[in-house]
Amino acid sequence: MRACGVVVEYNPFHNGHHLHVKQSRKESGRDVVIAVMSGNFLQRGEPALCPKRERAEMALCGGVDIVFELPYHFAVQHASIFAEGAVKLLDAAGCDSFCFGSESGQIEPFINQLVLEKKDFKQLQQTIHEQMQLGNSYPAAAAESYRLLFGDASGLDLSKPNNMLGYQYIRAADQFSDMTPYTIQRISSDYHDQSLDQSFISSATSIRKKIFEENLEAVSGHLPKDSCRVLSKFSQDSHFLNWEHFWPYLQHMLITSSPQELQTYYEVEEGIEYRLIEAALKSPSFDTFMQHVKTKRYTWTRIQRMLTHLITRTTREEIKQHKEPEYLRLLGMSRKGREYLSRYKKDFKLPVISNLNQQHHDLCAIDIRASKSYAMGFSDPLKRINMLTKDFTAPPVIH
Amino acid sequence: MRACGVVVEYNPFHNGHHLHVKQSRKESGRDVVIAVMSGNFLQRGEPALCPKRERAEMALCGGVDIVFELPYHFAVQHASIFAEGAVKLLDAAGCDSFCFGSESGQIEPFINQLVLEKKDFKQLQQTIHEQMQLGNSYPAAAAESYRLLFGDASGLDLSKPNNMLGYQYIRAADQFSDMTPYTIQRISSDYHDQSLDQSFISSATSIRKKIFEENLEAVSGHLPKDSCRVLSKFSQDSHFLNWEHFWPYLQHMLITSSPQELQTYYEVEEGIEYRLIEAALKSPSFDTFMQHVKTKRYTWTRIQRMLTHLITRTTREEIKQHKEPEYLRLLGMSRKGREYLSRYKKDFKLPVISNLNQQHHDLCAIDIRASKSYAMGFSDPLKRINMLTKDFTAPPVIH
């Protein structure tokens, strides 16, 4: 049995994801598909619509065989650390290939770009540095530097967000694994596109927007039936989460902390702590707070990640101590996934954690704390305490 | 002009308080009554029903001439530190007398008790220590030691809570001032009595209970008309506060903190931090949390004070740095109070702060943070941000 990996957030699992899983299996010709999925907080510094357990269940229904959790200290990070963590986990779980969606849809341009970059690595670093000195954010500086140095020599348009993320996978895989890369073309509107058109496949962003503005039913045409079922069951005794549910906790923390205390948290730096405190005093909502805080230098995403670290109380020191993945936390598996695991688990480069017990607590401390922080987003106090302990009591989802 | 001081919480200002003010003026024969009043968090470690500004207004309507705020680092403390801070402030504000309510109603037994205690001071300390070794809380140990050593030799029954608190004023005044003490008898049920009988005067505890269980109207017979008016106006665009409004913030803090972090906060000690974290994971409300946490060794009040320090993020280090009152924060004054201030303010032992400005921020840091934390208890986000800045923008209440 051979495995192909995918890196996902499934927030929520929609028709496009379903196609991606099917195509990954087909393109790679592997027997099982292993997903490394972010936990309750995501790469753009946002709480997931629903908990990781529900998202793992949707994934398994949609054809994924095994879901491992991408630990918080890789999941809530900019693209290159995110990609590095995810690729190392897939490699550790025995995948010999991985497949990602891109605007490009062809793997050659990615490989070409890698060759070009390796040749001019130093100059690229220098150009990115210069671009940032001009006041650009890192993603903007990187995109501009690639354009300046390589133009379209590789045939890869790195201004497209999914090409850029995919390229980070390629770079990480080249450095840290022997996995064969595959890519499939993303059908659908751009990642950032918030409009939900009549098409069968729409972006997760536009689906979430519609869910909050209207309801689950309004997006049912864009989700597999099983996703609808899982989300509908979840929302019956609970509610979908977004940043506004965490705003009171963030506000309380900001108005009672000194700038010096805030600086101990990961990514809070360069004096933005003063700006955060000042904005907290005058913002009735998370959205108005963000409007007060954002500047040209800081992308919305970078600020949101910083705030996620505050809500989960993740310090700079802690992140420094966890540069390498140390475990594979199993969230769920299909029958075939179970067979794969029982056959190959012993050869994995990292231990698999199926059920959290006391001895895992130190190892998984950040993930556990992130899960608990996420639980605070539920307005019903009983749901909150139910979620607070779920990570320790619930076994992996079996499909 | 001469001044008599009173130490109060006015949570809320009721008929008994009204009588106390009148009698204080009469018994002492002084021209003005100065109240030192706790801010938004009270001695028993509870948030006030309504903010200090509204409580100061009720006091002025009820005959008090000047209201100064008892700083947080004395207000949320056990009786002896509370009394020491309050007495020092009254003394600093030029009071030559003070008057408190007691079960005793006569000042002689208090003076007798002081003479007895001074004679046997060492033995008293020793006995209290022994009583605590037996597992008693400090208040219980102290009351039992007084009983064992002095019996009823002084004629003062120190098992009555108001006698004990009054006695702390007497001890502090003897040590730190030349003020003449007066006491008047409390008419009404015990301090802790929660039943609201048909009498004209009822305890603040029973009044608050009735307000939360029913409404403001149900207690109107026990409050001066002006108190009813102020409270009614307040509750029109807001709500009365209790610990349950702060529970989510406390829970978030407890589930994301390590025991080591919790230990840095004032009064969190002796391993109770582990108990707090464990209880936070299973408590849907503040009340169930308290049921999980309390033990024989810790009084309910002591635990609540500890939790107040967590909500306001008051550290052990900070409290250590503020052993002495450093300012008189003016919350409100009558015409006569204003005259007294303009005449004598220059001779006060401490500076009077009428309007907070930037240079006061370091001096009043704990009080400002406590006010901000209190603001988080309001469920309406707009009310919250209004309250978050009120301390800096609102001038003293003039009556």
Coordinates of N, CA, C and O in Angstrom, one line a residue, chain A residues 9-13 39-42 46-52 54-55 58 204-213 216 219 223 227 231 234-235 238-243 245-246 374 377-378:
Chain A
E9 N -7.4 22.4 5.2 CA -8.0 23.0 6.4 C -9.5 22.6 6.5 O -10.0 22.5 7.5
Y10 N -10.1 22.3 5.3 CA -11.5 21.8 5.3 C -12.4 22.7 6.2 O -13.1 22.1 7.1
N11 N -12.5 23.9 5.8 CA -13.3 24.8 6.7 C -14.4 25.5 5.9 O -14.3 26.7 5.7
P12 N -15.4 24.8 5.5 CA -15.6 23.3 5.6 C -15.2 22.6 4.4 O -14.8 23.2 3.4
F13 N -15.4 21.2 4.4 CA -15.1 20.4 3.3 C -16.1 20.5 2.3 O -17.3 20.2 2.5
G39 N -5.8 22.2 13.0 CA -6.7 22.0 14.1 C -7.8 23.1 14.2 O -8.4 23.4 13.1
N40 N -8.1 23.6 15.3 CA -9.2 24.5 15.5 C -8.9 25.9 15.1 O -9.8 26.7 14.9
F41 N -7.6 26.3 15.0 CA -7.3 27.6 14.5 C -6.5 27.5 13.2 O -5.7 26.5 13.0
L42 N -6.7 28.4 12.2 CA -6.2 28.2 10.9 C -5.1 29.1 10.5 O -4.8 30.0 11.2
E46 N -7.6 32.4 12.1 CA -9.0 32.5 12.3 C -9.4 31.2 13.0 O -8.9 30.1 12.8
P47 N -10.5 31.3 13.9 CA -11.0 30.1 14.4 C -11.8 29.3 13.3 O -12.4 30.0 12.5
A48 N -11.7 28.0 13.3 CA -12.5 27.2 12.3 C -14.0 27.4 12.6 O -14.4 27.5 13.7
L49 N -14.7 27.3 11.5 CA -16.2 27.3 11.6 C -16.7 26.3 12.6 O -17.7 26.5 13.3
C50 N -16.2 25.1 12.6 CA -16.6 24.0 13.5 C -15.3 23.3 13.9 O -14.3 23.3 13.2
P51 N -15.4 22.5 15.0 CA -14.2 21.8 15.5 C -13.5 20.8 14.6 O -14.1 20.3 13.7
K52 N -12.3 20.5 14.9 CA -11.5 19.6 14.1 C -12.2 18.2 13.9 O -12.0 17.6 12.9
E54 N -15.4 17.4 13.7 CA -16.4 17.5 12.7 C -15.7 17.6 11.3 O -16.2 17.0 10.3
R55 N -14.7 18.4 11.2 CA -14.0 18.6 9.9 C -13.3 17.3 9.5 O -13.3 17.0 8.3
M58 N -16.1 15.0 8.0 CA -16.4 15.4 6.7 C -15.4 14.9 5.7 O -15.7 14.4 4.6
A204 N -14.1 28.2 0.0 CA -14.5 28.0 1.4 C -14.8 29.4 2.0 O -15.8 29.5 2.8
T205 N -14.1 30.4 1.6 CA -14.3 31.8 2.1 C -15.8 32.2 1.8 O -16.5 32.7 2.6
S206 N -16.1 32.0 0.5 CA -17.5 32.4 0.1 C -18.6 31.6 0.8 O -19.6 32.1 1.1
I207 N -18.3 30.3 1.0 CA -19.2 29.4 1.7 C -19.4 29.9 3.1 O -20.6 30.0 3.6
R208 N -18.3 30.2 3.8 CA -18.5 30.6 5.2 C -19.3 31.9 5.3 O -20.1 32.1 6.2
K209 N -18.9 32.8 4.4 CA -19.6 34.1 4.4 C -21.1 33.9 4.3 O -21.9 34.5 5.0
K210 N -21.5 33.1 3.3 CA -22.9 32.8 3.1 C -23.6 32.1 4.3 O -24.7 32.4 4.7
I211 N -22.8 31.2 4.9 CA -23.4 30.6 6.1 C -23.7 31.6 7.2 O -24.7 31.6 7.9
F212 N -22.8 32.5 7.5 CA -23.0 33.5 8.5 C -24.0 34.5 8.1 O -24.8 35.0 9.0
E213 N -24.1 34.9 6.8 CA -25.1 35.9 6.4 C -26.5 35.3 6.3 O -27.5 35.9 6.6
L216 N -27.0 27.5 6.6 CA -26.4 26.3 6.0 C -27.1 25.9 4.7 O -26.4 25.5 3.8
V219 N -25.9 27.1 1.3 CA -24.7 26.6 0.6 C -24.8 25.2 0.3 O -23.7 24.6 -0.1
L223 N -21.7 21.8 -1.2 CA -21.1 20.9 -0.3 C -21.5 19.5 -0.6 O -22.7 19.3 -1.0
S227 N -21.1 16.4 4.1 CA -20.7 17.6 4.8 C -21.9 18.3 5.3 O -21.9 18.8 6.5
L231 N -22.4 19.1 9.3 CA -22.6 20.5 9.7 C -23.9 20.8 10.3 O -24.1 21.5 11.3
F234 N -24.0 19.4 13.7 CA -23.2 20.2 14.6 C -24.0 21.4 15.1 O -24.0 21.8 16.2
S235 N -24.6 22.1 14.1 CA -25.2 23.4 14.4 C -26.6 23.2 15.1 O -27.1 24.2 15.6
S238 N -25.4 23.6 18.7 CA -24.2 24.5 18.9 C -24.4 25.7 17.8 O -25.4 25.9 17.3
H239 N -23.3 26.4 17.6 CA -23.3 27.4 16.5 C -21.9 27.5 15.8 O -20.9 27.0 16.4
F240 N -21.9 28.0 14.6 CA -20.7 28.1 13.9 C -19.9 29.3 14.5 O -20.5 30.3 15.0
L241 N -18.5 29.1 14.5 CA -17.7 30.1 15.2 C -17.0 31.1 14.2 O -16.5 30.6 13.1
N242 N -16.8 32.3 14.7 CA -15.9 33.2 14.0 C -15.2 34.1 15.0 O -15.5 33.9 16.2
W243 N -14.4 35.0 14.6 CA -13.6 35.8 15.5 C -14.5 36.6 16.5 O -14.1 36.8 17.6
H245 N -16.9 35.7 18.2 CA -17.1 35.0 19.5 C -16.0 35.0 20.5 O -16.1 34.7 21.6
F246 N -14.8 35.4 20.0 CA -13.6 35.4 20.8 C -13.3 36.9 21.2 O -12.4 37.1 22.0
Y374 N -10.4 27.4 22.0 CA -11.5 27.4 21.0 C -12.8 27.1 21.7 O -13.9 27.7 21.3
G377 N -15.3 29.8 22.7 CA -16.1 30.6 21.7 C -17.5 30.2 21.7 O -18.4 30.9 21.1
F378 N -17.9 29.1 22.3 CA -19.3 28.7 22.3 C -20.1 29.5 23.4 O -19.6 29.6 24.5

